[in-house]
Amino acid sequence: MQVEIGDSVLELVEGDITRQDVDAIVNAANTSLLGGGGVDGAIHRAAGPELLAECRTLGGCETGSAKITRGYRLPARHVIHAVGPVYRDGRHGEAGLLASAYRTCLELASENHLASIAFPAISTGIYGYPAEDAAHIAFRTIIDYLSEHPEVKFVRYVLYDARSFAVHARVLEQVLAA
Ligand code: ADP
């Protein structure tokens, strides 16, 4: 599924974030930036030990923010390590923090002249954010950013399985219709 946002494109695919050949892939990291399970583990395995070595120099990252490294053995030239919120009950600022994590990734792409970026569904795995709510926030934030920042030309949103893909495709239709 592909939609045009101004002069940019937002694409939804089912796949593995580590295999994406884009300027930067986004990691669903934790505040230590020293690796973890899920997407984080997969990215570190695919990138090789040099990625962890660079991450050790960064001093961690706050929730709702992101930091950039090189991509080492990945097809992507860079990794943007984003820290989404752990979901509690939706009343602890989770929505704002999730939007801020996405926005910071996009701002880092602009600042580093990266035209293409791939996201996983941040916070929807181990961090427990309900997928549909997270998808609304992700797409609203990405679409708003692309409307004002044509320098980011291509955003690919990567879902790991068919069920998440179906949920996200439906939410994207809703956000576009709103
Ligand atoms: P978080 O801790 O932020 O919740 P996770 O890594 O646990 O991050 O999961 C985030 C989402 O990424 C989940 O929906 C999970 O199914 C998905 N996911 C896991 N591995 C991959 C992968 N290799 N590529 C893309 N998405 C993945």
Short mmCIF file of C-alpha atoms and ligand atoms in Angstrom, two decimals:
data_model
loop_
_atom_site.label_atom_id
_atom_site.label_comp_id
_atom_site.label_asym_id
_atom_site.label_seq_id
_atom_site.Cartn_x
_atom_site.Cartn_y
_atom_site.Cartn_z
CA MET A 1 0.00 0.00 0.00
CA GLN A 2 1.42 3.37 -1.08
CA VAL A 3 0.07 6.89 -0.61
CA GLU A 4 1.37 10.25 -1.78
CA ILE A 5 1.77 12.98 0.83
CA GLY A 6 2.64 16.17 -1.04
CA ASP A 7 5.75 15.26 -3.07
CA SER A 8 6.64 12.38 -0.75
CA VAL A 9 5.52 8.77 -0.51
CA LEU A 10 4.39 6.75 2.50
CA GLU A 11 4.49 3.02 1.92
CA LEU A 12 3.16 0.20 4.11
CA VAL A 13 4.76 -3.23 3.70
CA GLU A 14 4.91 -6.56 5.46
CA GLY A 15 8.56 -7.46 6.05
CA ASP A 16 11.69 -7.39 8.17
CA ILE A 17 13.09 -3.97 9.11
CA THR A 18 16.69 -5.27 9.03
CA ARG A 19 16.40 -6.02 5.29
CA GLN A 20 15.30 -2.56 4.18
CA ASP A 21 17.56 -0.80 1.72
CA VAL A 22 16.89 2.80 2.72
CA ASP A 23 19.04 5.67 4.01
CA ALA A 24 18.03 4.90 7.61
CA ILE A 25 16.09 2.25 9.47
CA VAL A 26 14.56 3.07 12.83
CA ASN A 27 15.23 0.83 15.82
CA ALA A 28 12.66 0.39 18.61
CA ALA A 29 15.35 0.79 21.27
CA ASN A 30 15.33 1.24 25.03
CA THR A 31 16.83 4.12 27.03
CA SER A 32 20.17 2.33 27.49
CA LEU A 33 20.69 2.00 23.71
CA LEU A 34 22.66 -1.12 24.58
CA GLY A 35 20.44 -3.64 22.82
CA GLY A 36 17.41 -5.69 23.80
CA GLY A 37 14.85 -8.08 22.37
CA GLY A 38 12.49 -7.76 19.41
CA VAL A 39 13.51 -5.35 16.66
CA ASP A 40 16.48 -4.14 18.71
CA GLY A 41 18.02 -7.62 18.96
CA ALA A 42 17.41 -8.32 15.27
CA ILE A 43 19.04 -5.02 14.21
CA HIS A 44 22.12 -5.55 16.39
CA ARG A 45 22.54 -9.13 15.11
CA ALA A 46 22.29 -8.01 11.50
CA ALA A 47 24.49 -4.91 11.89
CA GLY A 48 27.31 -6.65 13.78
CA PRO A 49 29.20 -5.72 16.98
CA GLU A 50 30.38 -2.34 15.64
CA LEU A 51 26.85 -1.04 16.14
CA LEU A 52 26.89 -1.79 19.86
CA ALA A 53 30.35 -0.21 20.13
CA GLU A 54 29.03 3.05 18.64
CA CYS A 55 25.89 2.90 20.81
CA ARG A 56 28.06 2.69 23.93
CA THR A 57 29.46 6.15 23.11
CA LEU A 58 26.01 7.79 23.05
CA GLY A 59 25.15 7.85 26.75
CA GLY A 60 21.65 6.44 26.33
CA CYS A 61 18.54 8.25 25.11
CA GLU A 62 15.44 9.69 26.75
CA THR A 63 12.00 8.25 26.13
CA GLY A 64 10.34 10.14 23.28
CA SER A 65 13.66 10.95 21.64
CA ALA A 66 16.12 9.30 19.22
CA LYS A 67 19.81 9.15 18.28
CA ILE A 68 21.53 8.26 15.02
CA THR A 69 24.42 5.88 14.27
CA ARG A 70 25.91 4.26 11.20
CA GLY A 71 24.37 1.04 9.86
CA TYR A 72 27.53 -1.10 9.58
CA ARG A 73 26.59 -4.47 7.99
CA LEU A 74 22.98 -3.50 7.35
CA PRO A 75 21.79 -2.56 3.87
CA ALA A 76 20.73 0.78 5.43
CA ARG A 77 23.50 3.37 5.85
CA HIS A 78 22.19 4.57 9.22
CA VAL A 79 20.18 3.41 12.21
CA ILE A 80 18.03 5.88 14.11
CA HIS A 81 17.52 4.48 17.61
CA ALA A 82 14.16 5.69 18.89
CA VAL A 83 12.83 5.15 22.40
CA GLY A 84 9.06 4.81 22.57
CA PRO A 85 7.14 4.76 25.83
CA VAL A 86 6.31 1.66 27.83
CA TYR A 87 2.49 1.54 27.76
CA ARG A 88 0.83 1.65 31.17
CA ASP A 89 -2.79 2.81 30.84
CA GLY A 90 -2.63 5.62 28.28
CA ARG A 91 -2.78 8.28 31.02
CA HIS A 92 0.92 8.69 31.55
CA GLY A 93 1.76 10.80 28.51
CA GLU A 94 2.27 7.75 26.30
CA ALA A 95 0.66 9.29 23.19
CA GLY A 96 2.80 12.44 23.34
CA LEU A 97 5.96 10.44 23.92
CA LEU A 98 5.23 8.10 21.02
CA ALA A 99 4.53 11.01 18.65
CA SER A 100 7.72 12.68 19.84
CA ALA A 101 9.77 9.54 19.13
CA TYR A 102 8.49 9.45 15.53
CA ARG A 103 8.97 13.18 15.05
CA THR A 104 12.54 13.10 16.36
CA CYS A 105 13.42 10.32 13.89
CA LEU A 106 12.06 12.37 11.01
CA GLU A 107 13.90 15.49 12.20
CA LEU A 108 17.15 13.48 12.35
CA ALA A 109 16.51 12.32 8.79
CA SER A 110 16.11 15.94 7.64
CA GLU A 111 19.18 17.16 9.54
CA ASN A 112 21.33 14.36 8.11
CA HIS A 113 20.03 14.74 4.55
CA LEU A 114 18.48 11.27 4.54
CA ALA A 115 15.69 11.07 1.98
CA SER A 116 14.36 7.60 2.81
CA ILE A 117 13.57 6.06 6.19
CA ALA A 118 11.91 2.84 7.36
CA PHE A 119 10.02 2.50 10.65
CA PRO A 120 8.90 -0.51 12.68
CA ALA A 121 5.76 -0.21 14.85
CA ILE A 122 7.55 1.40 17.82
CA SER A 123 6.32 0.39 21.32
CA THR A 124 3.79 -2.18 20.03
CA GLY A 125 5.82 -5.26 21.00
CA ILE A 126 7.47 -5.72 24.38
CA TYR A 127 6.41 -2.18 25.39
CA GLY A 128 2.74 -3.15 25.07
CA TYR A 129 1.22 -0.15 23.23
CA PRO A 130 -2.14 -1.20 21.69
CA ALA A 131 -1.38 -1.53 17.98
CA GLU A 132 -4.35 0.41 16.66
CA ASP A 133 -3.81 3.41 18.95
CA ALA A 134 -0.10 3.43 18.19
CA ALA A 135 -0.78 3.24 14.45
CA HIS A 136 -3.04 6.34 14.58
CA ILE A 137 -0.30 8.30 16.31
CA ALA A 138 2.42 7.02 13.99
CA PHE A 139 0.57 7.85 10.75
CA ARG A 140 -0.75 11.22 11.95
CA THR A 141 2.78 12.24 12.96
CA ILE A 142 4.44 10.97 9.77
CA ILE A 143 1.84 12.55 7.48
CA ASP A 144 2.00 15.91 9.27
CA TYR A 145 5.79 15.90 9.02
CA LEU A 146 5.93 14.91 5.35
CA SER A 147 3.42 17.64 4.48
CA GLU A 148 5.87 20.24 5.74
CA HIS A 149 9.20 18.56 4.94
CA PRO A 150 9.49 17.51 1.30
CA GLU A 151 13.20 16.73 1.84
CA VAL A 152 12.11 13.42 3.39
CA LYS A 153 10.91 11.80 0.18
CA PHE A 154 10.10 8.25 1.19
CA VAL A 155 8.84 6.64 4.39
CA ARG A 156 8.37 2.88 4.51
CA TYR A 157 6.42 1.50 7.47
CA VAL A 158 7.32 -2.15 8.02
CA LEU A 159 4.98 -4.63 9.72
CA TYR A 160 6.33 -7.96 10.78
CA ASP A 161 3.25 -10.10 10.13
CA ALA A 162 0.08 -10.17 8.06
CA ARG A 163 -2.21 -9.40 10.98
CA SER A 164 -0.35 -6.23 11.98
CA PHE A 165 -0.22 -5.25 8.33
CA ALA A 166 -4.02 -5.55 8.05
CA VAL A 167 -4.60 -3.49 11.22
CA HIS A 168 -2.21 -0.79 10.05
CA ALA A 169 -3.65 -0.65 6.53
CA ARG A 170 -7.10 -0.08 8.00
CA VAL A 171 -5.87 2.64 10.35
CA LEU A 172 -3.99 4.39 7.54
CA GLU A 173 -7.23 4.53 5.51
CA GLN A 174 -8.99 6.07 8.52
CA VAL A 175 -6.29 8.68 9.10
CA LEU A 176 -6.30 9.64 5.40
CA ALA A 177 -10.10 9.98 5.43
CA ALA A 178 -10.18 12.09 8.61
P1 ADP B 1 9.05 -2.23 21.68
O1 ADP B 1 9.95 -2.66 22.82
O2 ADP B 1 9.24 -0.77 21.30
O3 ADP B 1 7.64 -2.59 21.90
P2 ADP B 1 9.58 -4.52 19.93
O4 ADP B 1 10.85 -4.75 19.21
O5 ADP B 1 9.23 -5.45 21.04
O6 ADP B 1 9.63 -2.99 20.40
O7 ADP B 1 8.38 -4.55 18.88
C1 ADP B 1 7.98 -3.50 18.05
C2 ADP B 1 7.22 -4.08 16.87
O8 ADP B 1 8.13 -4.57 15.90
C3 ADP B 1 6.31 -5.26 17.20
O9 ADP B 1 5.07 -5.03 16.57
C4 ADP B 1 7.03 -6.46 16.61
O10 ADP B 1 6.13 -7.44 16.14
C5 ADP B 1 7.75 -5.85 15.44
N1 ADP B 1 8.97 -6.56 14.98
C6 ADP B 1 9.72 -7.48 15.63
N2 ADP B 1 10.79 -7.85 14.88
C7 ADP B 1 10.73 -7.13 13.72
C8 ADP B 1 11.51 -7.05 12.52
N3 ADP B 1 12.62 -7.79 12.37
N4 ADP B 1 11.11 -6.19 11.55
C9 ADP B 1 10.02 -5.42 11.69
N5 ADP B 1 9.23 -5.45 12.78
C10 ADP B 1 9.56 -6.30 13.78
#
